[in-house]
XYZ file of C-alpha atoms in Angstrom:
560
model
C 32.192 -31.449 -12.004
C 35.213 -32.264 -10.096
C 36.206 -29.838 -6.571
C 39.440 -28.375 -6.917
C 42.375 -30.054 -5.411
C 41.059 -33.162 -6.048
C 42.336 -36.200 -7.416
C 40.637 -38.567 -9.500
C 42.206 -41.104 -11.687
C 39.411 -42.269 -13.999
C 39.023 -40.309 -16.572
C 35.479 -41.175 -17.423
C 33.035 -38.957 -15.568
C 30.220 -40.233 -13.197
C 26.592 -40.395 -14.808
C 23.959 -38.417 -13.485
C 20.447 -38.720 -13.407
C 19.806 -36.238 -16.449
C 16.050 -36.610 -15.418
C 15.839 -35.707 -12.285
C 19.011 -33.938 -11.635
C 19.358 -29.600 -12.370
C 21.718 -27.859 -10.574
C 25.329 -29.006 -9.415
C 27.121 -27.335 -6.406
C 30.084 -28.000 -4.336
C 28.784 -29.616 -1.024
C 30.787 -27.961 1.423
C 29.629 -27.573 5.553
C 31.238 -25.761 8.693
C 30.745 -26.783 12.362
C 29.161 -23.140 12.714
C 26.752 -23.566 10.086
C 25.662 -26.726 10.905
C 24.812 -25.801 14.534
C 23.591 -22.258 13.533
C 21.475 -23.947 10.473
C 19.824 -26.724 12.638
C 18.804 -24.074 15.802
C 16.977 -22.459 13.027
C 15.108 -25.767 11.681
C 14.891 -26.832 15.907
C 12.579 -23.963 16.870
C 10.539 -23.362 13.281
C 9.920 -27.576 13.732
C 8.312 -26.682 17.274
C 6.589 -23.303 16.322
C 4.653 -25.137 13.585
C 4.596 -28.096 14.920
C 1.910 -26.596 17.225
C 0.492 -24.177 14.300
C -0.269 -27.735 12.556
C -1.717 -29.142 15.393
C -3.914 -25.924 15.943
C -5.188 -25.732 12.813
C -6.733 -29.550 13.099
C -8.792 -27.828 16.004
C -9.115 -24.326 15.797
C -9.736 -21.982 13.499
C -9.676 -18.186 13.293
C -12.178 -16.089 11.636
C -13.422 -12.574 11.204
C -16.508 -11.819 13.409
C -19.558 -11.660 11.047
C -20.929 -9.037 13.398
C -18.110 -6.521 13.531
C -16.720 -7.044 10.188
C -15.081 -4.253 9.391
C -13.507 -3.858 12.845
C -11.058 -7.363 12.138
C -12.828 -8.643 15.312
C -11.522 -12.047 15.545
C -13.101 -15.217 16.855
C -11.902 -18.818 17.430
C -14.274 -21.513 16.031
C -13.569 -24.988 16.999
C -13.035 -27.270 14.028
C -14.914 -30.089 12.580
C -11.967 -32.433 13.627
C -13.279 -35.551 12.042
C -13.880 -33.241 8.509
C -10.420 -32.430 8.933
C -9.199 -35.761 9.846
C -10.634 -37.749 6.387
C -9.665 -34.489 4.053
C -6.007 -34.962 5.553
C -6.456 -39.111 5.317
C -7.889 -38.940 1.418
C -4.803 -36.345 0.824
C -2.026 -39.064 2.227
C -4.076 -41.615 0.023
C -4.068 -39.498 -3.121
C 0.004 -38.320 -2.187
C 0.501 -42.561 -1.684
C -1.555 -43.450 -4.915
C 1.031 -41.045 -6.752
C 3.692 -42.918 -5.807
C 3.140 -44.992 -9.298
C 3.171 -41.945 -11.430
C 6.306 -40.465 -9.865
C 8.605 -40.527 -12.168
C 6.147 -38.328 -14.434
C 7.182 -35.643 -12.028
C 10.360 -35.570 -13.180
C 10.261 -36.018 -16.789
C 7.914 -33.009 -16.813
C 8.522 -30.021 -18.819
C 9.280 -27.837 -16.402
C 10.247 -24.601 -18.871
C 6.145 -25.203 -19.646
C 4.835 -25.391 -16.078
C 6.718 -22.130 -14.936
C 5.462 -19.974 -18.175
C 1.994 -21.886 -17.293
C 2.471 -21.069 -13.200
C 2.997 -16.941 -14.460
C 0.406 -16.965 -16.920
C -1.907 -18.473 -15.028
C -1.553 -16.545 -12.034
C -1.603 -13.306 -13.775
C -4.780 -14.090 -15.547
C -6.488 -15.661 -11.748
C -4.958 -11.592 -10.743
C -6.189 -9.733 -13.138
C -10.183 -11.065 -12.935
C -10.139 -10.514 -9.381
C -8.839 -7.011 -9.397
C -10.952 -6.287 -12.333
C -14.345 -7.955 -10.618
C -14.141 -5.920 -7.287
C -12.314 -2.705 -8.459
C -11.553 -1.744 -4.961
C -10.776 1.991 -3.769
C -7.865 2.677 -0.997
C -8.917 3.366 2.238
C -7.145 3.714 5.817
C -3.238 3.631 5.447
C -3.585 2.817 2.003
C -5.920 6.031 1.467
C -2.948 7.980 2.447
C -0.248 6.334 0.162
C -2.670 7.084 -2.481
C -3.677 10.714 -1.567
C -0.183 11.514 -1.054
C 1.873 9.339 -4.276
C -1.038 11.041 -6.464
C -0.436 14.579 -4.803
C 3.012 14.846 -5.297
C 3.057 13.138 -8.979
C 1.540 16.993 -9.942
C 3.407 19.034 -7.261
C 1.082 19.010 -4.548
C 2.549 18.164 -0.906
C -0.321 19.144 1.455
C -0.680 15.872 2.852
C 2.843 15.843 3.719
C 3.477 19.625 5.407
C -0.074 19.195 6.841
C -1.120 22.661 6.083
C -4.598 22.132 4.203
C -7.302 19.684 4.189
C -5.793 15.868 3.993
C -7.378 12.353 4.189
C -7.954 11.768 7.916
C -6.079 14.632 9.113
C -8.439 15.435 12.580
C -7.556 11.583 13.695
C -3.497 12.510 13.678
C -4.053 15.874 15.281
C -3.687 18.037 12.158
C -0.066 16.301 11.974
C 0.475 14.424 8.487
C 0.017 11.153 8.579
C 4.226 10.965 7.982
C 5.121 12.584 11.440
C 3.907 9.119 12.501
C 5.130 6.866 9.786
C 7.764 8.463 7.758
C 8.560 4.972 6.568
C 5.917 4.686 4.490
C 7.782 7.465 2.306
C 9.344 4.309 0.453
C 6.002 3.153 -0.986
C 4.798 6.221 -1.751
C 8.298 6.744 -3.939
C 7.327 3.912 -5.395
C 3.554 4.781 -6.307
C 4.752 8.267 -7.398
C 6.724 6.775 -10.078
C 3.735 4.502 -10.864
C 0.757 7.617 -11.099
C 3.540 9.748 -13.169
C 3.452 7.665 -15.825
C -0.260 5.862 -15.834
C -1.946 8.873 -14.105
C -3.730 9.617 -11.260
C -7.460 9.102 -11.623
C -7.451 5.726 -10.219
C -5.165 3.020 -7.920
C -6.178 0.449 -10.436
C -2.450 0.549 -11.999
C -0.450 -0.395 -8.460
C -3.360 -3.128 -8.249
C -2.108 -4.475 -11.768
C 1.399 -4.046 -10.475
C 0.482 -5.958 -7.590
C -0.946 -8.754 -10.176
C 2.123 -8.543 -12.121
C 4.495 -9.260 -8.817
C 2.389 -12.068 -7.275
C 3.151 -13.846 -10.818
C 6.975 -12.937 -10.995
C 7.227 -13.843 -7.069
C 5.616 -17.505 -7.386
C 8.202 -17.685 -10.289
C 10.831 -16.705 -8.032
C 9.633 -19.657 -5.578
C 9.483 -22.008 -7.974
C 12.990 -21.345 -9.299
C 14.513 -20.969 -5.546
C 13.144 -24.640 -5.141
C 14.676 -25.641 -8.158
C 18.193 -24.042 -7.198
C 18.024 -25.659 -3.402
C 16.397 -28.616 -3.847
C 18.568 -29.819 -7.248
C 14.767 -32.040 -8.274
C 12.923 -31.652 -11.071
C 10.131 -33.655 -8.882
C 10.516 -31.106 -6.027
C 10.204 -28.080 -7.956
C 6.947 -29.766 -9.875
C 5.229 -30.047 -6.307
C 6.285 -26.681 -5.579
C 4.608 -25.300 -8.396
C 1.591 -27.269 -7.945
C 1.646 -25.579 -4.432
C 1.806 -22.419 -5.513
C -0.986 -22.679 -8.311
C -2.922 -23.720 -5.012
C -2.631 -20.724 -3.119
C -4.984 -18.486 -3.686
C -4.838 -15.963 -1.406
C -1.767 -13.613 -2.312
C -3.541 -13.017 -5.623
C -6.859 -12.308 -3.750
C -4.277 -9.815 -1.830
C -3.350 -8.011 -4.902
C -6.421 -5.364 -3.936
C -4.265 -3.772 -1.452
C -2.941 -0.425 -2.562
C 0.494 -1.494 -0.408
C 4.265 -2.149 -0.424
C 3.245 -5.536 0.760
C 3.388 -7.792 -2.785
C 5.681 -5.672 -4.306
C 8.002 -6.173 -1.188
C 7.498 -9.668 -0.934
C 8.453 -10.068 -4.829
C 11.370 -8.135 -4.675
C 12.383 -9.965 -1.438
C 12.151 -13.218 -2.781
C 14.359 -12.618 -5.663
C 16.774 -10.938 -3.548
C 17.043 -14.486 -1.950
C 17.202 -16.041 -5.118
C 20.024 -13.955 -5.954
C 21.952 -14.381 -2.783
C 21.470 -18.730 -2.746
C 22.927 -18.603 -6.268
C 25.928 -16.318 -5.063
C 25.910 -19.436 -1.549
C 25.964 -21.820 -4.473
C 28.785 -20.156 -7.087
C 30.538 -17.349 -4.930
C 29.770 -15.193 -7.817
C 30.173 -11.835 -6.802
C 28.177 -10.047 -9.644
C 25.409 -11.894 -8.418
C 25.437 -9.303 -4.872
C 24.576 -6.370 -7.440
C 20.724 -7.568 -8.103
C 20.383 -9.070 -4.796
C 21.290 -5.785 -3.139
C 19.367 -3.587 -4.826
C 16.103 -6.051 -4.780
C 16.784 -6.019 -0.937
C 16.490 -2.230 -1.088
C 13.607 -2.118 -3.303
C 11.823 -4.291 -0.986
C 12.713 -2.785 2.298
C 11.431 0.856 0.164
C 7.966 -0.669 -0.151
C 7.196 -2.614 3.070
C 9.356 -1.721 6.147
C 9.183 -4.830 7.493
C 11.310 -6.643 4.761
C 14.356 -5.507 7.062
C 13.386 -8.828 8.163
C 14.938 -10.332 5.536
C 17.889 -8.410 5.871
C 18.383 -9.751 9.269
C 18.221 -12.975 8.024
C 20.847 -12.125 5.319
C 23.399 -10.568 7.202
C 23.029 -13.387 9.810
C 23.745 -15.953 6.256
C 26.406 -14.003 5.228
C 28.422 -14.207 8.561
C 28.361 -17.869 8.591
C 29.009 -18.045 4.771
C 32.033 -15.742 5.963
C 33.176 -18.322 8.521
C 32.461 -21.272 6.439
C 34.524 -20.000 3.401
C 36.958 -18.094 5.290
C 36.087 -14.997 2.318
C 36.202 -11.316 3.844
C 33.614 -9.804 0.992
C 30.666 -12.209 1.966
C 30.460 -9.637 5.639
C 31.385 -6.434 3.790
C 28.734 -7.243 1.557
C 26.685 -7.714 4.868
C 27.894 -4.158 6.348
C 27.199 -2.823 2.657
C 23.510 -3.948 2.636
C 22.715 -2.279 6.169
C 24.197 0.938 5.086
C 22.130 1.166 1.385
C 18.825 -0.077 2.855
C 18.732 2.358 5.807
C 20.598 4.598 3.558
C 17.675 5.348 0.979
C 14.748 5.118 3.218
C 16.534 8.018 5.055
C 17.189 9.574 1.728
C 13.811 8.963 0.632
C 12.504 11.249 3.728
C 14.912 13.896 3.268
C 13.458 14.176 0.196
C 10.488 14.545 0.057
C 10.892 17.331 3.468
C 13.083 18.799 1.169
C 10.162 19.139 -1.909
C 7.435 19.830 0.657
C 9.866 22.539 2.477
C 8.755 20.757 6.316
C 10.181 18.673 8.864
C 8.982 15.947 9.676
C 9.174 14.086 13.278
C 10.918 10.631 13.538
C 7.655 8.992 13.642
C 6.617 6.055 16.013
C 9.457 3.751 17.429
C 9.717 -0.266 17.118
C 9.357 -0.195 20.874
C 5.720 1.624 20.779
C 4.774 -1.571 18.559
C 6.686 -3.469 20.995
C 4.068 -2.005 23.675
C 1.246 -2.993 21.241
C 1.965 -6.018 20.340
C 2.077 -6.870 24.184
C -1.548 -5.862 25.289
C -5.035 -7.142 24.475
C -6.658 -6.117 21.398
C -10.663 -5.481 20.714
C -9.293 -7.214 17.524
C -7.415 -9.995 18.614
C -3.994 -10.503 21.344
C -1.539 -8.307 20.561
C -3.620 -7.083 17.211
C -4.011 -3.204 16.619
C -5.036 -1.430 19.316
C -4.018 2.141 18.874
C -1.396 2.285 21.890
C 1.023 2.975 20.200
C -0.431 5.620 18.072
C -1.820 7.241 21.198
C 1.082 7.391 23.110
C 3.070 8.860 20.636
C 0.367 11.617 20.284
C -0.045 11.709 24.263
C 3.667 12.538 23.927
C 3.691 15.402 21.372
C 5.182 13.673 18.993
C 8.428 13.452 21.258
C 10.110 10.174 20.841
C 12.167 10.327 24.138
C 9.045 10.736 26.266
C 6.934 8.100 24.306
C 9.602 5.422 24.286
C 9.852 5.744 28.237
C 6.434 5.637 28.490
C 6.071 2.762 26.101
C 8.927 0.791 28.196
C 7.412 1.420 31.790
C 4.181 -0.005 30.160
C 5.723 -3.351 28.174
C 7.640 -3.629 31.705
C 4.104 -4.218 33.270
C 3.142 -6.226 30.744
C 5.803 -8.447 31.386
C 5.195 -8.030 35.231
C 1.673 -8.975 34.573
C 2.988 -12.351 31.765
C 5.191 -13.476 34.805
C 2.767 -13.534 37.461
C 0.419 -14.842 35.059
C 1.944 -17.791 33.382
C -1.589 -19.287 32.785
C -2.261 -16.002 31.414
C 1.121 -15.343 29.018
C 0.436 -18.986 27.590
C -3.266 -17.677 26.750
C -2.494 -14.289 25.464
C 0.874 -15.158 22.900
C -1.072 -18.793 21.780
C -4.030 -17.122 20.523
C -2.143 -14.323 18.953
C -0.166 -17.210 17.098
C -3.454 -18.873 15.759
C -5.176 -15.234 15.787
C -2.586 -14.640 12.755
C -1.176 -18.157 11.380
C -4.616 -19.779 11.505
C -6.705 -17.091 9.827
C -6.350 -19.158 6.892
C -7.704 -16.123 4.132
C -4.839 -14.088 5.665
C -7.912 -11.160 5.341
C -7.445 -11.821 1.129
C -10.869 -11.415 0.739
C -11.295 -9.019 3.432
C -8.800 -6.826 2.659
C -11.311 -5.605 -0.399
C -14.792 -6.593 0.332
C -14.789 -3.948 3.495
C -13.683 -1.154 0.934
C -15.577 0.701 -1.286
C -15.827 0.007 -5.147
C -15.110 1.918 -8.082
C -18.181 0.066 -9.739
C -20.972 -2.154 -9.069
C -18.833 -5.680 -7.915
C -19.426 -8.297 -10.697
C -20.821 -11.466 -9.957
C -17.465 -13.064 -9.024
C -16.993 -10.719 -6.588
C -20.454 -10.903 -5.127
C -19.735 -14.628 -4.836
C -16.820 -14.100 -2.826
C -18.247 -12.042 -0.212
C -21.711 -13.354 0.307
C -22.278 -16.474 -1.929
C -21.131 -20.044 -2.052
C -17.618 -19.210 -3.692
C -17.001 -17.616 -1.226
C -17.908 -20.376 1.484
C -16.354 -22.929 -0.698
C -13.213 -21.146 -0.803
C -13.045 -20.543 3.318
C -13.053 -24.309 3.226
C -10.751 -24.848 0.770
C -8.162 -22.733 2.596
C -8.792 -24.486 6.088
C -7.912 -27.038 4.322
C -4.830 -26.007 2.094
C -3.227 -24.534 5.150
C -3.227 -27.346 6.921
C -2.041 -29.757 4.762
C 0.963 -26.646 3.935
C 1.909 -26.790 7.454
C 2.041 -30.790 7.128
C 4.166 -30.477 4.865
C 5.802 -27.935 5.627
C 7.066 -29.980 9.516
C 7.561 -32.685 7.684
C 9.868 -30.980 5.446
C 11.788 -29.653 7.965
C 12.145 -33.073 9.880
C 13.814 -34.405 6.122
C 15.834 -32.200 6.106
C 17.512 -32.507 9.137
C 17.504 -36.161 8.696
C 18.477 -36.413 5.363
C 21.549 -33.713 6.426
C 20.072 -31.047 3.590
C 20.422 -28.255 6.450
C 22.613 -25.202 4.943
C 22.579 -21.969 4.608
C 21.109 -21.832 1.129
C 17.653 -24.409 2.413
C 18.181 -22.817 5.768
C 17.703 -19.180 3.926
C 14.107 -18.640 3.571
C 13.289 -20.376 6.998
C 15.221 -18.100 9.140
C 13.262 -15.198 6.863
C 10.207 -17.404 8.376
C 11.688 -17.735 11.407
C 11.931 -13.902 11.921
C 8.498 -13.416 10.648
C 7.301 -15.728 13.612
C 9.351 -13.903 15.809
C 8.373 -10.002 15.043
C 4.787 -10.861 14.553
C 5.183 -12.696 18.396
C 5.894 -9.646 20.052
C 5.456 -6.819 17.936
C 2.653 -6.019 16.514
C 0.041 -8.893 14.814
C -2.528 -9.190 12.012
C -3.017 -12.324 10.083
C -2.355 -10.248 6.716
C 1.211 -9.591 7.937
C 1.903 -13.949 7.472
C 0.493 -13.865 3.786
C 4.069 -12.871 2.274
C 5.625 -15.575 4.463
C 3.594 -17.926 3.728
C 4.850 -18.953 -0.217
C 8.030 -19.193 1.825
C 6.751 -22.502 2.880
C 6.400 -24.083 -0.385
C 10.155 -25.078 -0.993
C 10.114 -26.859 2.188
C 6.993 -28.309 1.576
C 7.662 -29.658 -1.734
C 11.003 -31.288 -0.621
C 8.597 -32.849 2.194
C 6.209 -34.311 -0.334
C 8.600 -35.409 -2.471
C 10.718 -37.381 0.282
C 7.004 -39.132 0.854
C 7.129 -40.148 -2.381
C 10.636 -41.550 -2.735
C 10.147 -43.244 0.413
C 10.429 -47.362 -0.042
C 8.250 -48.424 2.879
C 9.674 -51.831 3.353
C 8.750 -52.527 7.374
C 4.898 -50.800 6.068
C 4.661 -53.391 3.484
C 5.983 -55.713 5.097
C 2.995 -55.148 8.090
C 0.510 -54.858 5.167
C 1.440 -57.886 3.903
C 1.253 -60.431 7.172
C -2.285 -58.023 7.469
C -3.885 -59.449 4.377
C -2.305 -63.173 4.881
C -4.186 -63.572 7.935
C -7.910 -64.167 6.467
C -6.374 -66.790 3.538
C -4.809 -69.015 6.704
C -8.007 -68.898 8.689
C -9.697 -70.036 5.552
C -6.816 -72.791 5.485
């Protein structure tokens, strides 16, 4: 495909690589978004850089002893187990170098229906073999999505008996958290039509999304990357990971979110890529579907409107920063619509609910769970407060300002606290997957997969297998980063889902922490990953064999 305004004399066009090659685009940089694009790769390189390193010699896990409290520990690894799984890896990864051109005559239409069908299936026997019941925040969703389905809003006015109302004071659960309004829009929807007896159709739902959001990965790669190879390894990634269908338990916004969020980004790199403006339409309202059923997606819109400004600067367009402005305005928009809503159906008011910088305050002190974990702070103080946001935001800053008294007189201290929060929640490698059900309580007896999982050797095997898994991700993943930057791949549309990444380090850094929070982040990875692999593969070694080769001659001229 020829740019515009370009001349080219011979009229025969340019052969391409029909193999390996799949999507054309228009290579076209800016100054800003080189600079803006590399800061981005500069600090994620360093961050896991040392998340790599960590997870050759640490390890978090969940304190046999207080279980169900998320009490985490930090168990040195077995470095040397670590060292030869890593070593047979690069030998298997080198050893494929013969077969690699099988990676991109592959039938790739077949591995993504495969990479779906499988994952639904993997899904739907684990949801099926624990049949977990709601409890906690979840409980609430569910008490208050299957209330209002038939007309009942008790949980919401707080008048009436309600699932854990003598912990909030005889406030609902919503004068805290009004947020969670979005997902229980969402569920609403979801118990209208399959009914209310049981969670088990949100869990299928969840199933469903882990499926379409590995798909979503897989084709992302595909769209960045422009490899058939690269998107193969993605996909064998992504079979690999385990733990987001292990998730699908959770009776939360959190899959659903992370599906619609991905495709959202799918949607917006093919708009980078063709400056196709239809393409905004699904892209927005993914975005808001997202940011409906986990709050914390807004983290992606960050990242977005920060993409769009430089795609504004780089091709000079006005729409690419309305369509920023636009996207602010809808996904605040109908969470605040949301709310009005349903205080309009339940006839109440309810209070603006605790502020980002009360989980500022919390994700700045110690934890019985882990640095900077849950620790009911914030929670408190808003209580301690009366549900007034003025007073509990003052109080919440004169705290976090003796916090970061307390961080500057103790540097020894700070380094402490904020590394083992970052290992506390990157290095938990089940991302509390398994946890996340086996603390709840069952619809019916668990089946013997389930049992396995929780107190058998499929479950130890699979603790292992993660260790493992994540480690060599994270490989990858810094690897991936550092080809990138060398190879001059750094733009907005590979730089899109590592500033989302980025962000997600970020928030979970200061705000508040739990390893479950990283398990949506952490398919982001794969694309990176994959291109990381395959540059290993494609690499010609020439000094290496070279080395090799004046290695093995030396034993033939002694023997001369």
């Amino acid at each position: 495909m020829k740019n515009k305004g370009t001349k080219n004399n011979n009229s025969k066009k340019k052969p391409t690589n029909g193999k390996n090659s799949t999507v054309k685009t228009i290579k076209k940089q800016s100054t800003f978004e080189y600079l803006i694009v590399n800061i981005i790769c500069m600090f994620l390189f360093v961050a896991f850089g040392y998340i790599a390193i960590m997870s050759f010699l640490q390890t978090s896990v969940f304190d046999q002893s207080a279980y169900s409290s998320e009490k985490i520990i930090y168990q040195l690894d077995n470095i040397a187990l670590n060292i030869f799984c890593t070593a047979v890896f690069a030998v298997f990864v080198f050893k494929m170098k013969k077969h690699y051109d099988f990676f991109a005559k592959v039938n790739l239409r077949f591995m993504e229906v495969g990479l779906v069908v499988y994952t639904f299936l993997l899904g739907l026997i684990w949801i099926f073999s624990v049949a977990s019941v709601p409890a906690a925040d979840s409980q609430s969703v569910f008490e208050t999505a299957t209330g209002a389905a038939v007309g009942d809003y008790t949980s919401i006015t707080g008048n009436g008996e309600f699932y854990n109302s003598a912990y909030y004071n005889g406030h609902a659960y919503y004068n805290y958290y009004p947020f969670q309004l979005g997902f229980v829009f969402i569920s609403e929807i979801v118990y209208r039509i399959f009914g209310i007896s049981s969670s088990m159709p949100v869990q299928v739902i969840n199933v469903i999304c882990v499926a379409v959001a590995y798909f979503g990965i897989a084709k992302i790669t595909k769209l960045v990357f422009k490899k058939r190879s690269i998107e193969f390894i993605a996909i064998l990634l992504l079979a690999g990971c385990f733990q987001p269908m292990l998730f699908s338990t959770f009776v939360y916004g959190n899959i659903i979110g992370m599906c619609c969020a991905i495709w959202a980004s799918y949607f917006l790199i093919k708009y980078f890529q063709t400056s196709k403006y239809l393409l905004l339409l699904p892209c927005a309202g993914l975005l808001v579907l997202a940011t409906m059923a986990k709050y914390n997606n807004m983290i992606y819109l960050v990242a977005f409107v920060i993409m769009l400004t430089v795609h504004t600067v780089r091709e000079k367009k006005w729409q690419s920063i309305a369509f920023a402005l636009a996207l602010c305005i809808a996904t605040a928009g109908i969470n605040n619509l949301i709310i009005l809503s349903y205080e309009s159906r339940a006839n109440t008011k309810l209070a603006d609910g605790v502020s980002q910088t009360m989980y500022l305050d919390m994700g700045l002190n110690d934890s019985y769970m882990a640095p900077g974990w849950y620790n009911g702070i914030a929670l408190e103080t808003y209580k301690s407060s009366n549900l007034d946001n003025k007073i509990a935001d003052q109080r919440a800053w004169n705290d976090i300002k003796n916090r970061l008294d307390v961080f500057g007189r103790n540097p020894g201290y700070a380094i402490e606290f904020f590394g083992k929060k970052i290992v506390s929640q990157w290095n938990e490698p089940t991302f509390e997957s398994i946890w996340v059900s086996e603390v709840k309580s069952h619809s019916y007896n668990v089946n013997s997969i389930g049992n396995g999982m929780y107190n058998g050797s499929l479950g130890q095997f699979f603790e292992l297998y993660f260790n493992l898994y994540i480690q060599i991700l994270y490989i990858l993943f810094v690897i991936g980063i550092f080809c990138l930057f060398q190879k001059r791949k750094t733009n907005i549309e590979t730089a899109l889902l590592l500033l989302v990444v980025l962000g997600g380090f970020g928030y979970h850094l200061l705000f508040e922490g739990k390893s479950q929070y990283i398990l949506t982040y952490i398919i982001l990875l794969i694309p990176t990953a994959a291109f990381g692999m395959n540059t290993i593969l494609e690499g010609k070694y020439t000094k290496v064999k070279e080395i090799v080769g004046k290695l093995k001659a030396i034993p033939e001229k002694k023997k001369a």
